[in-house]
Short mmCIF file of C-alpha atoms in Angstrom, two decimals:
data_model
loop_
_atom_site.label_atom_id
_atom_site.label_comp_id
_atom_site.label_asym_id
_atom_site.label_seq_id
_atom_site.Cartn_x
_atom_site.Cartn_y
_atom_site.Cartn_z
CA MET C 46 0.00 0.00 0.00
CA GLU C 47 1.17 3.52 -0.80
CA LEU C 48 1.08 5.74 2.28
CA PRO C 49 0.49 9.49 2.07
CA LYS C 50 3.78 11.33 1.58
CA ASP C 51 2.87 14.48 3.50
CA PRO C 52 3.60 13.77 7.19
CA MET C 53 0.53 15.58 8.52
CA ILE C 54 -1.79 13.75 6.13
CA LEU C 55 -0.01 10.52 7.08
CA LEU C 56 -0.61 11.31 10.76
CA SER C 57 -4.31 11.85 10.17
CA TYR C 58 -4.61 8.71 8.05
CA ILE C 59 -2.74 6.47 10.50
CA ASN C 60 -4.58 7.75 13.58
CA THR C 61 -7.93 7.30 11.82
CA GLN C 62 -7.02 3.75 10.82
CA LEU C 63 -5.87 2.97 14.36
CA ARG C 64 -9.05 4.40 15.86
CA ASP C 65 -11.47 2.76 13.43
CA HIS C 66 -9.88 -0.53 12.37
CA TYR C 67 -6.80 -1.68 14.32
CA ALA C 68 -6.11 -2.52 17.97
CA SER C 69 -2.41 -1.63 17.71
CA LEU C 70 0.27 -0.21 15.44
CA ASP C 71 1.57 -3.73 14.83
CA ASP C 72 -1.90 -4.84 13.69
CA LEU C 73 -2.12 -1.85 11.35
CA CYS C 74 1.30 -2.56 9.83
CA ALA C 75 0.45 -6.23 9.30
CA GLY C 76 -2.93 -5.37 7.82
CA LEU C 77 -1.56 -2.75 5.43
CA GLY C 78 1.69 -4.56 4.66
CA VAL C 79 3.77 -1.56 5.69
CA PRO C 80 6.98 -1.67 7.75
CA ARG C 81 6.37 -0.30 11.25
CA GLN C 82 9.67 1.58 11.27
CA GLU C 83 8.73 3.48 8.11
CA ILE C 84 5.66 4.94 9.81
CA VAL C 85 7.46 5.59 13.11
CA ASP C 86 10.36 7.36 11.39
CA LYS C 87 8.15 9.59 9.23
CA LEU C 88 6.01 10.68 12.15
CA ARG C 89 8.92 11.07 14.54
CA ALA C 90 10.39 13.54 12.04
CA VAL C 91 7.43 15.83 12.80
CA ASP C 92 7.59 15.19 16.56
CA TYR C 93 4.91 12.51 16.94
CA GLU C 94 5.42 9.27 18.86
CA TYR C 95 3.20 6.22 19.09
CA ASP C 96 1.39 5.93 22.43
CA ALA C 97 0.24 2.32 22.85
CA ALA C 98 -2.13 3.22 25.71
CA ARG C 99 -3.99 5.63 23.42
CA ASN C 100 -3.36 3.57 20.29
CA ALA C 101 -2.47 6.79 18.48
CA PHE C 102 0.42 9.00 17.51
CA VAL C 103 0.54 12.00 19.83
#
């Protein structure tokens, strides 16, 4: 799957997917076939980190 290139659009997309369809970031990555580190690195570059308790990037 091709992820959005813009980091803020990616953030919105990933958080929406986590909220609506996936119980964890690992589940999302497996479901979309996307490497976890790719998402983490792109969102860390704009100062967002995954919070497992919230199941969202904050």
